[in-house]
Amino acid sequence: MVFLNHAQHRKEEFGKTYNAKIFKQAAERLEEICDVKITDENLKKAFEVYNENRALKREFVKLCGDYSQTIKASDRSHVLKASHHMLKDEHNKMLKELIEALKAMPKEECKGPRVVTSGVITDNPALLEVLDNFNVCVVADDVAAESRGFKVDVDTSIEDPYMALADQFARMDEDPILYDPDIWKRPKYVVDLAVDNDADGCLLFMMTFNDTEEMEYPSLKQATKKLVFH
């Protein structure tokens, strides 16, 4: 096991420097375990592939709202989850084909409520079956295992690949799992996500013993109560 004890203060220069050091130590440990050499050049090549994967997933997520009869909630979840279990270049190829096929189709009318989902994970098969049965269209998400994970790209202009990773981590905002002194920024982000995607409501999925999101729930509920869904 390779443990990453990252800095909570991600945005300050001292935090970036510390996290870059921690990421490099993790890479060195992986080199020992896997008997491979992790070069800066190969890391930068990987950044390009992963950035492309993030961009394609963001494009796919936007399309799901327009093709809810073809891409049900369970299909959406499976497509995004597959990226965790495949080589990214293979997933990129399949995503491109799927996006091209969807764009060639006429847009579809949503037969159920349009929602934004929020939480850590929403891939429970029974839950997805309920969403499918009621024609729930997930038009956007604030889910840790989904859009939060591919919202921010690596800045490939940064020479040091480990500092590039630290910089990416520093720019991951609107996430209750990560430290952010501006506690009111996130509720507004979720509300704006619903408004911008013409959602009928927000579905918040709370995991048991998830203290950070449980503590956030009152402010999130207060923010969404002020929003008039149509």
Tab-separated table of N, CA, C and O in Angstrom, residues 56-171:
chain	number	residue	atom	x	y	z
A	56	LEU	N	-13.436	14.363	-22.561
A	56	LEU	CA	-14.446	13.528	-23.207
A	56	LEU	C	-15.567	13.172	-22.232
A	56	LEU	O	-16.747	13.158	-22.603
A	57	LYS	N	-15.211	12.894	-20.992
A	57	LYS	CA	-16.243	12.590	-19.990
A	57	LYS	C	-17.104	13.818	-19.708
A	57	LYS	O	-18.323	13.687	-19.519
A	58	ARG	N	-16.492	14.987	-19.671
A	58	ARG	CA	-17.287	16.207	-19.473
A	58	ARG	C	-18.251	16.416	-20.644
A	58	ARG	O	-19.409	16.813	-20.436
A	59	GLU	N	-17.789	16.143	-21.851
A	59	GLU	CA	-18.655	16.280	-23.025
A	59	GLU	C	-19.787	15.256	-22.979
A	59	GLU	O	-20.945	15.581	-23.276
A	60	PHE	N	-19.467	14.025	-22.608
A	60	PHE	CA	-20.486	12.976	-22.508
A	60	PHE	C	-21.548	13.339	-21.477
A	60	PHE	O	-22.751	13.173	-21.717
A	61	VAL	N	-21.120	13.842	-20.325
A	61	VAL	CA	-22.051	14.223	-19.263
A	61	VAL	C	-23.033	15.291	-19.758
A	61	VAL	O	-24.230	15.250	-19.451
A	62	LYS	N	-22.528	16.257	-20.510
A	62	LYS	CA	-23.396	17.308	-21.049
A	62	LYS	C	-24.418	16.735	-22.030
A	62	LYS	O	-25.561	17.204	-22.090
A	63	LEU	N	-24.033	15.723	-22.791
A	63	LEU	CA	-24.927	15.138	-23.787
A	63	LEU	C	-26.032	14.285	-23.156
A	63	LEU	O	-27.101	14.119	-23.752
A	64	CYS	N	-25.768	13.743	-21.988
A	64	CYS	CA	-26.736	12.828	-21.361
A	64	CYS	C	-28.104	13.482	-21.167
A	64	CYS	O	-29.136	12.813	-21.268
A	65	GLY	N	-28.125	14.777	-20.888
A	65	GLY	CA	-29.392	15.464	-20.689
A	65	GLY	C	-30.236	15.547	-21.939
A	65	GLY	O	-31.462	15.672	-21.862
A	66	ASP	N	-29.595	15.457	-23.099
A	66	ASP	CA	-30.320	15.548	-24.366
A	66	ASP	C	-30.680	14.191	-24.951
A	66	ASP	O	-31.418	14.118	-25.935
A	67	TYR	N	-30.163	13.118	-24.343
A	67	TYR	CA	-30.419	11.769	-24.882
A	67	TYR	C	-30.767	10.805	-23.752
A	67	TYR	O	-30.207	9.727	-23.636
A	68	SER	N	-31.727	11.231	-22.925
A	68	SER	CA	-32.046	10.474	-21.710
A	68	SER	C	-32.775	9.165	-21.981
A	68	SER	O	-32.824	8.294	-21.110
A	69	GLN	N	-33.368	9.014	-23.156
A	69	GLN	CA	-34.022	7.745	-23.481
A	69	GLN	C	-33.006	6.700	-23.936
A	69	GLN	O	-33.164	5.511	-23.659
A	70	THR	N	-31.962	7.156	-24.596
A	70	THR	CA	-30.897	6.247	-25.038
A	70	THR	C	-29.900	5.980	-23.919
A	70	THR	O	-29.484	4.841	-23.698
A	71	ILE	N	-29.518	7.044	-23.210
A	71	ILE	CA	-28.565	6.924	-22.095
A	71	ILE	C	-29.327	7.092	-20.783
A	71	ILE	O	-29.568	8.207	-20.322
A	72	LYS	N	-29.724	5.991	-20.197
A	72	LYS	CA	-30.423	6.044	-18.916
A	72	LYS	C	-29.422	6.317	-17.789
A	72	LYS	O	-28.202	6.301	-18.007
A	73	ALA	N	-29.951	6.533	-16.597
A	73	ALA	CA	-29.072	6.840	-15.454
A	73	ALA	C	-28.039	5.732	-15.227
A	73	ALA	O	-26.876	6.011	-14.928
A	74	SER	N	-28.463	4.480	-15.382
A	74	SER	CA	-27.539	3.365	-15.188
A	74	SER	C	-26.474	3.335	-16.276
A	74	SER	O	-25.296	3.055	-16.004
A	75	ASP	N	-26.873	3.631	-17.518
A	75	ASP	CA	-25.899	3.674	-18.618
A	75	ASP	C	-24.852	4.764	-18.374
A	75	ASP	O	-23.651	4.548	-18.582
A	76	ARG	N	-25.340	5.912	-17.948
A	76	ARG	CA	-24.440	7.039	-17.652
A	76	ARG	C	-23.419	6.630	-16.601
A	76	ARG	O	-22.217	6.884	-16.744
A	77	SER	N	-23.891	6.001	-15.545
A	77	SER	CA	-23.022	5.564	-14.461
A	77	SER	C	-21.992	4.552	-14.955
A	77	SER	O	-20.804	4.643	-14.617
A	78	HIS	N	-22.437	3.584	-15.761
A	78	HIS	CA	-21.531	2.532	-16.241
A	78	HIS	C	-20.442	3.108	-17.140
A	78	HIS	O	-19.282	2.694	-17.056
A	79	VAL	N	-20.808	4.052	-18.005
A	79	VAL	CA	-19.829	4.655	-18.914
A	79	VAL	C	-18.749	5.382	-18.120
A	79	VAL	O	-17.548	5.254	-18.400
A	80	LEU	N	-19.154	6.147	-17.117
A	80	LEU	CA	-18.187	6.897	-16.310
A	80	LEU	C	-17.355	5.966	-15.429
A	80	LEU	O	-16.135	6.144	-15.298
A	81	LYS	N	-17.998	4.962	-14.863
A	81	LYS	CA	-17.291	4.043	-13.968
A	81	LYS	C	-16.279	3.195	-14.725
A	81	LYS	O	-15.241	2.802	-14.180
A	82	ALA	N	-16.567	2.932	-16.000
A	82	ALA	CA	-15.666	2.109	-16.806
A	82	ALA	C	-14.275	2.710	-16.902
A	82	ALA	O	-13.276	1.991	-17.027
A	83	SER	N	-14.182	4.042	-16.819
A	83	SER	CA	-12.874	4.684	-16.953
A	83	SER	C	-11.937	4.326	-15.814
A	83	SER	O	-10.719	4.473	-15.934
A	84	HIS	N	-12.498	3.862	-14.685
A	84	HIS	CA	-11.666	3.458	-13.546
A	84	HIS	C	-11.100	2.056	-13.729
A	84	HIS	O	-10.216	1.641	-12.967
A	85	HIS	N	-11.621	1.313	-14.709
A	85	HIS	CA	-11.254	-0.093	-14.862
A	85	HIS	C	-10.666	-0.401	-16.238
A	85	HIS	O	-10.514	-1.566	-16.589
A	86	MET	N	-10.351	0.642	-17.012
A	86	MET	CA	-9.796	0.465	-18.350
A	86	MET	C	-8.580	1.359	-18.524
A	86	MET	O	-8.421	2.352	-17.811
A	87	LEU	N	-7.742	0.997	-19.496
A	87	LEU	CA	-6.689	1.929	-19.893
A	87	LEU	C	-7.353	3.164	-20.479
A	87	LEU	O	-8.322	3.068	-21.235
A	88	LYS	N	-6.839	4.325	-20.130
A	88	LYS	CA	-7.504	5.570	-20.523
A	88	LYS	C	-7.547	5.751	-22.037
A	88	LYS	O	-8.523	6.277	-22.565
A	89	ASP	N	-6.514	5.337	-22.767
A	89	ASP	CA	-6.557	5.515	-24.216
A	89	ASP	C	-7.633	4.640	-24.853
A	89	ASP	O	-8.264	5.033	-25.840
A	90	GLU	N	-7.878	3.459	-24.272
A	90	GLU	CA	-8.950	2.592	-24.765
A	90	GLU	C	-10.319	3.213	-24.460
A	90	GLU	O	-11.229	3.192	-25.294
A	91	HIS	N	-10.454	3.756	-23.265
A	91	HIS	CA	-11.708	4.405	-22.881
A	91	HIS	C	-11.953	5.636	-23.746
A	91	HIS	O	-13.094	5.917	-24.137
A	92	ASN	N	-10.888	6.367	-24.058
A	92	ASN	CA	-11.015	7.541	-24.922
A	92	ASN	C	-11.579	7.157	-26.287
A	92	ASN	O	-12.458	7.842	-26.824
A	93	LYS	N	-11.057	6.089	-26.861
A	93	LYS	CA	-11.512	5.640	-28.180
A	93	LYS	C	-12.999	5.306	-28.161
A	93	LYS	O	-13.765	5.714	-29.048
A	94	MET	N	-13.428	4.594	-27.135
A	94	MET	CA	-14.834	4.200	-27.042
A	94	MET	C	-15.730	5.412	-26.763
A	94	MET	O	-16.843	5.504	-27.290
A	95	LEU	N	-15.246	6.340	-25.936
A	95	LEU	CA	-16.023	7.546	-25.649
A	95	LEU	C	-16.220	8.395	-26.897
A	95	LEU	O	-17.318	8.919	-27.137
A	96	LYS	N	-15.184	8.512	-27.699
A	96	LYS	CA	-15.292	9.279	-28.940
A	96	LYS	C	-16.359	8.676	-29.858
A	96	LYS	O	-17.165	9.404	-30.465
A	97	GLU	N	-16.365	7.361	-29.959
A	97	GLU	CA	-17.349	6.687	-30.813
A	97	GLU	C	-18.766	6.896	-30.271
A	97	GLU	O	-19.706	7.129	-31.036
A	98	LEU	N	-18.913	6.817	-28.951
A	98	LEU	CA	-20.225	7.006	-28.333
A	98	LEU	C	-20.713	8.437	-28.518
A	98	LEU	O	-21.877	8.668	-28.883
A	99	ILE	N	-19.844	9.398	-28.282
A	99	ILE	CA	-20.218	10.812	-28.436
A	99	ILE	C	-20.596	11.114	-29.879
A	99	ILE	O	-21.589	11.800	-30.150
A	100	GLU	N	-19.840	10.578	-30.818
A	100	GLU	CA	-20.135	10.797	-32.236
A	100	GLU	C	-21.491	10.205	-32.604
A	100	GLU	O	-22.267	10.814	-33.345
A	101	ALA	N	-21.787	9.024	-32.065
A	101	ALA	CA	-23.070	8.374	-32.351
A	101	ALA	C	-24.233	9.169	-31.767
A	101	ALA	O	-25.286	9.313	-32.406
A	102	LEU	N	-24.065	9.688	-30.561
A	102	LEU	CA	-25.125	10.472	-29.936
A	102	LEU	C	-25.380	11.764	-30.708
A	102	LEU	O	-26.532	12.146	-30.944
A	103	LYS	N	-24.315	12.429	-31.113
A	103	LYS	CA	-24.465	13.692	-31.833
A	103	LYS	C	-25.155	13.509	-33.182
A	103	LYS	O	-25.757	14.457	-33.714
A	104	ALA	N	-25.063	12.305	-33.727
A	104	ALA	CA	-25.701	12.029	-35.021
A	104	ALA	C	-27.197	11.779	-34.888
A	104	ALA	O	-27.913	11.718	-35.896
A	105	MET	N	-27.663	11.637	-33.644
A	105	MET	CA	-29.076	11.357	-33.386
A	105	MET	C	-29.837	12.645	-33.089
A	105	MET	O	-29.250	13.610	-32.609
A	106	PRO	N	-31.142	12.669	-33.356
A	106	PRO	CA	-31.944	13.817	-32.920
A	106	PRO	C	-32.068	13.826	-31.398
A	106	PRO	O	-32.075	12.766	-30.768
A	107	LYS	N	-32.151	15.011	-30.807
A	107	LYS	CA	-32.278	15.099	-29.359
A	107	LYS	C	-33.592	14.483	-28.895
A	107	LYS	O	-34.589	14.515	-29.615
A	108	GLU	N	-33.574	13.925	-27.695
A	108	GLU	CA	-34.732	13.196	-27.173
A	108	GLU	C	-35.402	13.970	-26.036
A	108	GLU	O	-34.735	14.662	-25.263
A	109	GLU	N	-36.685	13.828	-25.938
A	109	GLU	CA	-37.448	14.467	-24.856
A	109	GLU	C	-37.283	13.676	-23.569
A	109	GLU	O	-37.368	12.444	-23.564
A	110	CYS	N	-37.036	14.394	-22.497
A	110	CYS	CA	-36.913	13.747	-21.188
A	110	CYS	C	-38.304	13.408	-20.670
A	110	CYS	O	-39.155	14.290	-20.517
A	111	LYS	N	-38.557	12.125	-20.384
A	111	LYS	CA	-39.877	11.674	-19.958
A	111	LYS	C	-40.066	11.719	-18.440
A	111	LYS	O	-41.150	11.417	-17.941
A	112	GLY	N	-39.032	12.080	-17.717
A	112	GLY	CA	-39.119	12.141	-16.262
A	112	GLY	C	-38.454	13.404	-15.745
A	112	GLY	O	-38.126	14.311	-16.504
A	113	PRO	N	-38.237	13.479	-14.456
A	113	PRO	CA	-37.612	14.673	-13.869
A	113	PRO	C	-36.137	14.787	-14.251
A	113	PRO	O	-35.427	13.782	-14.382
A	114	ARG	N	-35.706	16.029	-14.442
A	114	ARG	CA	-34.304	16.328	-14.702
A	114	ARG	C	-33.647	16.677	-13.362
A	114	ARG	O	-34.111	17.583	-12.675
A	115	VAL	N	-32.595	15.954	-12.991
A	115	VAL	CA	-32.016	16.155	-11.665
A	115	VAL	C	-30.499	16.313	-11.735
A	115	VAL	O	-29.846	15.871	-12.685
A	116	VAL	N	-29.979	16.947	-10.691
A	116	VAL	CA	-28.548	16.992	-10.417
A	116	VAL	C	-28.305	16.094	-9.219
A	116	VAL	O	-29.012	16.192	-8.211
A	117	THR	N	-27.338	15.196	-9.310
A	117	THR	CA	-27.013	14.311	-8.198
A	117	THR	C	-25.787	14.826	-7.458
A	117	THR	O	-24.894	15.444	-8.053
A	118	SER	N	-25.747	14.575	-6.153
A	118	SER	CA	-24.622	15.015	-5.334
A	118	SER	C	-24.318	13.952	-4.293
A	118	SER	O	-25.232	13.318	-3.755
A	119	GLY	N	-23.041	13.760	-4.018
A	119	GLY	CA	-22.638	12.762	-3.032
A	119	GLY	C	-21.261	12.221	-3.345
A	119	GLY	O	-20.517	12.792	-4.135
A	120	VAL	N	-20.919	11.087	-2.739
A	120	VAL	CA	-19.618	10.459	-2.974
A	120	VAL	C	-19.706	9.454	-4.110
A	120	VAL	O	-18.952	9.506	-5.076
A	121	ILE	N	-20.651	8.513	-4.008
A	121	ILE	CA	-20.880	7.543	-5.073
A	121	ILE	C	-22.386	7.358	-5.274
A	121	ILE	O	-23.171	7.495	-4.332
A	122	THR	N	-22.767	7.058	-6.509
A	122	THR	CA	-24.190	6.822	-6.822
A	122	THR	C	-24.311	5.651	-7.779
A	122	THR	O	-25.134	5.666	-8.689
A	123	ASP	N	-23.483	4.620	-7.582
A	123	ASP	CA	-23.458	3.503	-8.524
A	123	ASP	C	-24.150	2.243	-8.001
A	123	ASP	O	-23.981	1.155	-8.558
A	124	ASN	N	-24.934	2.387	-6.937
A	124	ASN	CA	-25.651	1.232	-6.393
A	124	ASN	C	-26.647	0.701	-7.431
A	124	ASN	O	-27.492	1.459	-7.925
A	125	PRO	N	-26.586	-0.584	-7.795
A	125	PRO	CA	-27.465	-1.123	-8.841
A	125	PRO	C	-28.949	-0.936	-8.543
A	125	PRO	O	-29.727	-0.614	-9.452
A	126	ALA	N	-29.362	-1.146	-7.288
A	126	ALA	CA	-30.773	-0.983	-6.935
A	126	ALA	C	-31.206	0.473	-7.076
A	126	ALA	O	-32.310	0.765	-7.549
A	127	LEU	N	-30.327	1.389	-6.689
A	127	LEU	CA	-30.613	2.816	-6.828
A	127	LEU	C	-30.748	3.190	-8.301
A	127	LEU	O	-31.694	3.883	-8.693
A	128	LEU	N	-29.830	2.726	-9.115
A	128	LEU	CA	-29.874	3.040	-10.544
A	128	LEU	C	-31.119	2.455	-11.197
A	128	LEU	O	-31.697	3.066	-12.104
A	129	GLU	N	-31.544	1.298	-10.727
A	129	GLU	CA	-32.768	0.689	-11.269
A	129	GLU	C	-33.986	1.560	-10.976
A	129	GLU	O	-34.868	1.731	-11.830
A	130	VAL	N	-34.033	2.124	-9.779
A	130	VAL	CA	-35.135	3.028	-9.422
A	130	VAL	C	-35.125	4.255	-10.323
A	130	VAL	O	-36.160	4.680	-10.848
A	131	LEU	N	-33.956	4.839	-10.512
A	131	LEU	CA	-33.851	6.017	-11.374
A	131	LEU	C	-34.294	5.694	-12.797
A	131	LEU	O	-35.006	6.480	-13.434
A	132	ASP	N	-33.894	4.530	-13.279
A	132	ASP	CA	-34.284	4.120	-14.636
A	132	ASP	C	-35.785	3.905	-14.739
A	132	ASP	O	-36.433	4.328	-15.708
A	133	ASN	N	-36.355	3.233	-13.740
A	133	ASN	CA	-37.784	2.907	-13.775
A	133	ASN	C	-38.662	4.154	-13.773
A	133	ASN	O	-39.762	4.148	-14.330
A	134	PHE	N	-38.161	5.214	-13.147
A	134	PHE	CA	-38.937	6.459	-13.093
A	134	PHE	C	-38.449	7.492	-14.120
A	134	PHE	O	-38.817	8.658	-14.038
A	135	ASN	N	-37.659	7.024	-15.068
A	135	ASN	CA	-37.180	7.883	-16.162
A	135	ASN	C	-36.490	9.145	-15.662
A	135	ASN	O	-36.633	10.228	-16.246
A	136	VAL	N	-35.749	9.013	-14.558
A	136	VAL	CA	-35.017	10.152	-14.011
A	136	VAL	C	-33.813	10.441	-14.908
A	136	VAL	O	-33.005	9.550	-15.197
A	137	CYS	N	-33.717	11.674	-15.334
A	137	CYS	CA	-32.624	12.086	-16.213
A	137	CYS	C	-31.584	12.859	-15.404
A	137	CYS	O	-31.890	13.936	-14.877
A	138	VAL	N	-30.378	12.304	-15.286
A	138	VAL	CA	-29.295	12.973	-14.567
A	138	VAL	C	-28.611	13.935	-15.537
A	138	VAL	O	-27.836	13.521	-16.400
A	139	VAL	N	-28.928	15.221	-15.413
A	139	VAL	CA	-28.415	16.213	-16.361
A	139	VAL	C	-27.036	16.743	-15.967
A	139	VAL	O	-26.328	17.324	-16.793
A	140	ALA	N	-26.670	16.574	-14.711
A	140	ALA	CA	-25.355	16.992	-14.218
A	140	ALA	C	-25.151	16.348	-12.850
A	140	ALA	O	-26.105	15.852	-12.246
A	141	ASP	N	-23.904	16.356	-12.387
A	141	ASP	CA	-23.662	15.764	-11.074
A	141	ASP	C	-22.572	16.499	-10.327
A	141	ASP	O	-21.707	17.153	-10.902
A	142	ASP	N	-22.655	16.371	-9.012
A	142	ASP	CA	-21.636	16.850	-8.084
A	142	ASP	C	-21.213	15.644	-7.255
A	142	ASP	O	-21.320	15.632	-6.043
A	143	VAL	N	-20.799	14.593	-7.936
A	143	VAL	CA	-20.469	13.312	-7.304
A	143	VAL	C	-18.956	13.115	-7.313
A	143	VAL	O	-18.300	13.332	-8.333
A	144	ALA	N	-18.411	12.717	-6.178
A	144	ALA	CA	-16.960	12.567	-6.056
A	144	ALA	C	-16.405	11.549	-7.043
A	144	ALA	O	-15.343	11.756	-7.630
A	145	ALA	N	-17.119	10.441	-7.235
A	145	ALA	CA	-16.650	9.388	-8.135
A	145	ALA	C	-16.941	9.699	-9.599
A	145	ALA	O	-16.534	8.935	-10.480
A	146	GLU	N	-17.635	10.812	-9.845
A	146	GLU	CA	-17.959	11.178	-11.221
A	146	GLU	C	-17.352	12.548	-11.544
A	146	GLU	O	-16.138	12.675	-11.643
A	147	SER	N	-18.174	13.579	-11.707
A	147	SER	CA	-17.683	14.848	-12.254
A	147	SER	C	-16.646	15.564	-11.381
A	147	SER	O	-15.778	16.267	-11.912
A	148	ARG	N	-16.716	15.411	-10.074
A	148	ARG	CA	-15.688	16.063	-9.249
A	148	ARG	C	-14.299	15.556	-9.616
A	148	ARG	O	-13.319	16.294	-9.546
A	149	GLY	N	-14.238	14.299	-10.019
A	149	GLY	CA	-12.950	13.687	-10.322
A	149	GLY	C	-12.352	14.091	-11.651
A	149	GLY	O	-11.143	13.920	-11.861
A	150	PHE	N	-13.174	14.589	-12.571
A	150	PHE	CA	-12.613	14.966	-13.874
A	150	PHE	C	-12.936	16.413	-14.249
A	150	PHE	O	-12.917	16.795	-15.404
A	151	LYS	N	-13.206	17.218	-13.244
A	151	LYS	CA	-13.533	18.624	-13.479
A	151	LYS	C	-12.293	19.456	-13.792
A	151	LYS	O	-12.361	20.437	-14.539
A	152	VAL	N	-11.148	19.095	-13.237
A	152	VAL	CA	-9.933	19.901	-13.345
A	152	VAL	C	-8.842	19.120	-14.080
A	152	VAL	O	-8.505	17.996	-13.694
A	153	ASP	N	-8.275	19.723	-15.127
A	153	ASP	CA	-7.191	19.105	-15.896
A	153	ASP	C	-5.831	19.437	-15.281
A	153	ASP	O	-5.690	20.384	-14.496
A	154	VAL	N	-4.839	18.665	-15.682
A	154	VAL	CA	-3.461	18.958	-15.313
A	154	VAL	C	-2.924	20.027	-16.263
A	154	VAL	O	-3.110	19.936	-17.481
A	155	ASP	N	-2.272	21.036	-15.722
A	155	ASP	CA	-1.665	22.089	-16.524
A	155	ASP	C	-0.354	21.557	-17.109
A	155	ASP	O	0.652	21.446	-16.411
A	156	THR	N	-0.368	21.217	-18.399
A	156	THR	CA	0.803	20.599	-19.024
A	156	THR	C	1.924	21.605	-19.311
A	156	THR	O	2.993	21.212	-19.776
A	157	SER	N	1.682	22.885	-19.067
A	157	SER	CA	2.733	23.882	-19.268
A	157	SER	C	3.713	23.931	-18.102
A	157	SER	O	4.783	24.532	-18.207
A	158	ILE	N	3.359	23.299	-16.969
A	158	ILE	CA	4.242	23.267	-15.806
A	158	ILE	C	5.312	22.209	-16.028
A	158	ILE	O	5.002	21.038	-16.294
A	159	GLU	N	6.569	22.606	-15.933
A	159	GLU	CA	7.684	21.739	-16.296
A	159	GLU	C	7.802	20.520	-15.385
A	159	GLU	O	7.972	19.391	-15.835
A	160	ASP	N	7.736	20.756	-14.076
A	160	ASP	CA	7.873	19.661	-13.096
A	160	ASP	C	6.546	18.908	-13.017
A	160	ASP	O	5.534	19.474	-12.584
A	161	PRO	N	6.500	17.620	-13.416
A	161	PRO	CA	5.230	16.892	-13.433
A	161	PRO	C	4.608	16.733	-12.049
A	161	PRO	O	3.379	16.697	-11.920
A	162	TYR	N	5.424	16.658	-11.028
A	162	TYR	CA	4.883	16.512	-9.677
A	162	TYR	C	4.294	17.826	-9.175
A	162	TYR	O	3.285	17.825	-8.465
A	163	MET	N	4.901	18.929	-9.571
A	163	MET	CA	4.327	20.226	-9.242
A	163	MET	C	3.038	20.441	-10.047
A	163	MET	O	2.097	21.086	-9.562
A	164	ALA	N	2.991	19.894	-11.256
A	164	ALA	CA	1.772	19.974	-12.071
A	164	ALA	C	0.625	19.239	-11.390
A	164	ALA	O	-0.518	19.710	-11.384
A	165	LEU	N	0.914	18.085	-10.792
A	165	LEU	CA	-0.112	17.345	-10.050
A	165	LEU	C	-0.546	18.116	-8.808
A	165	LEU	O	-1.740	18.154	-8.475
A	166	ALA	N	0.413	18.724	-8.126
A	166	ALA	CA	0.087	19.516	-6.939
A	166	ALA	C	-0.761	20.729	-7.314
A	166	ALA	O	-1.688	21.107	-6.582
A	167	ASP	N	-0.457	21.324	-8.462
A	167	ASP	CA	-1.237	22.467	-8.947
A	167	ASP	C	-2.661	22.045	-9.288
A	167	ASP	O	-3.623	22.756	-8.966
A	168	GLN	N	-2.802	20.898	-9.931
A	168	GLN	CA	-4.146	20.386	-10.240
A	168	GLN	C	-4.940	20.167	-8.953
A	168	GLN	O	-6.112	20.550	-8.848
A	169	PHE	N	-4.299	19.550	-7.969
A	169	PHE	CA	-4.951	19.282	-6.691
A	169	PHE	C	-5.361	20.586	-6.011
A	169	PHE	O	-6.430	20.672	-5.394
A	170	ALA	N	-4.530	21.623	-6.158
A	170	ALA	CA	-4.823	22.917	-5.533
A	170	ALA	C	-6.047	23.576	-6.154
A	170	ALA	O	-6.721	24.391	-5.510
A	171	ARG	N	-6.338	23.253	-7.408
A	171	ARG	CA	-7.463	23.882	-8.115
A	171	ARG	C	-8.758	23.073	-8.037
A	171	ARG	O	-9.751	23.428	-8.664
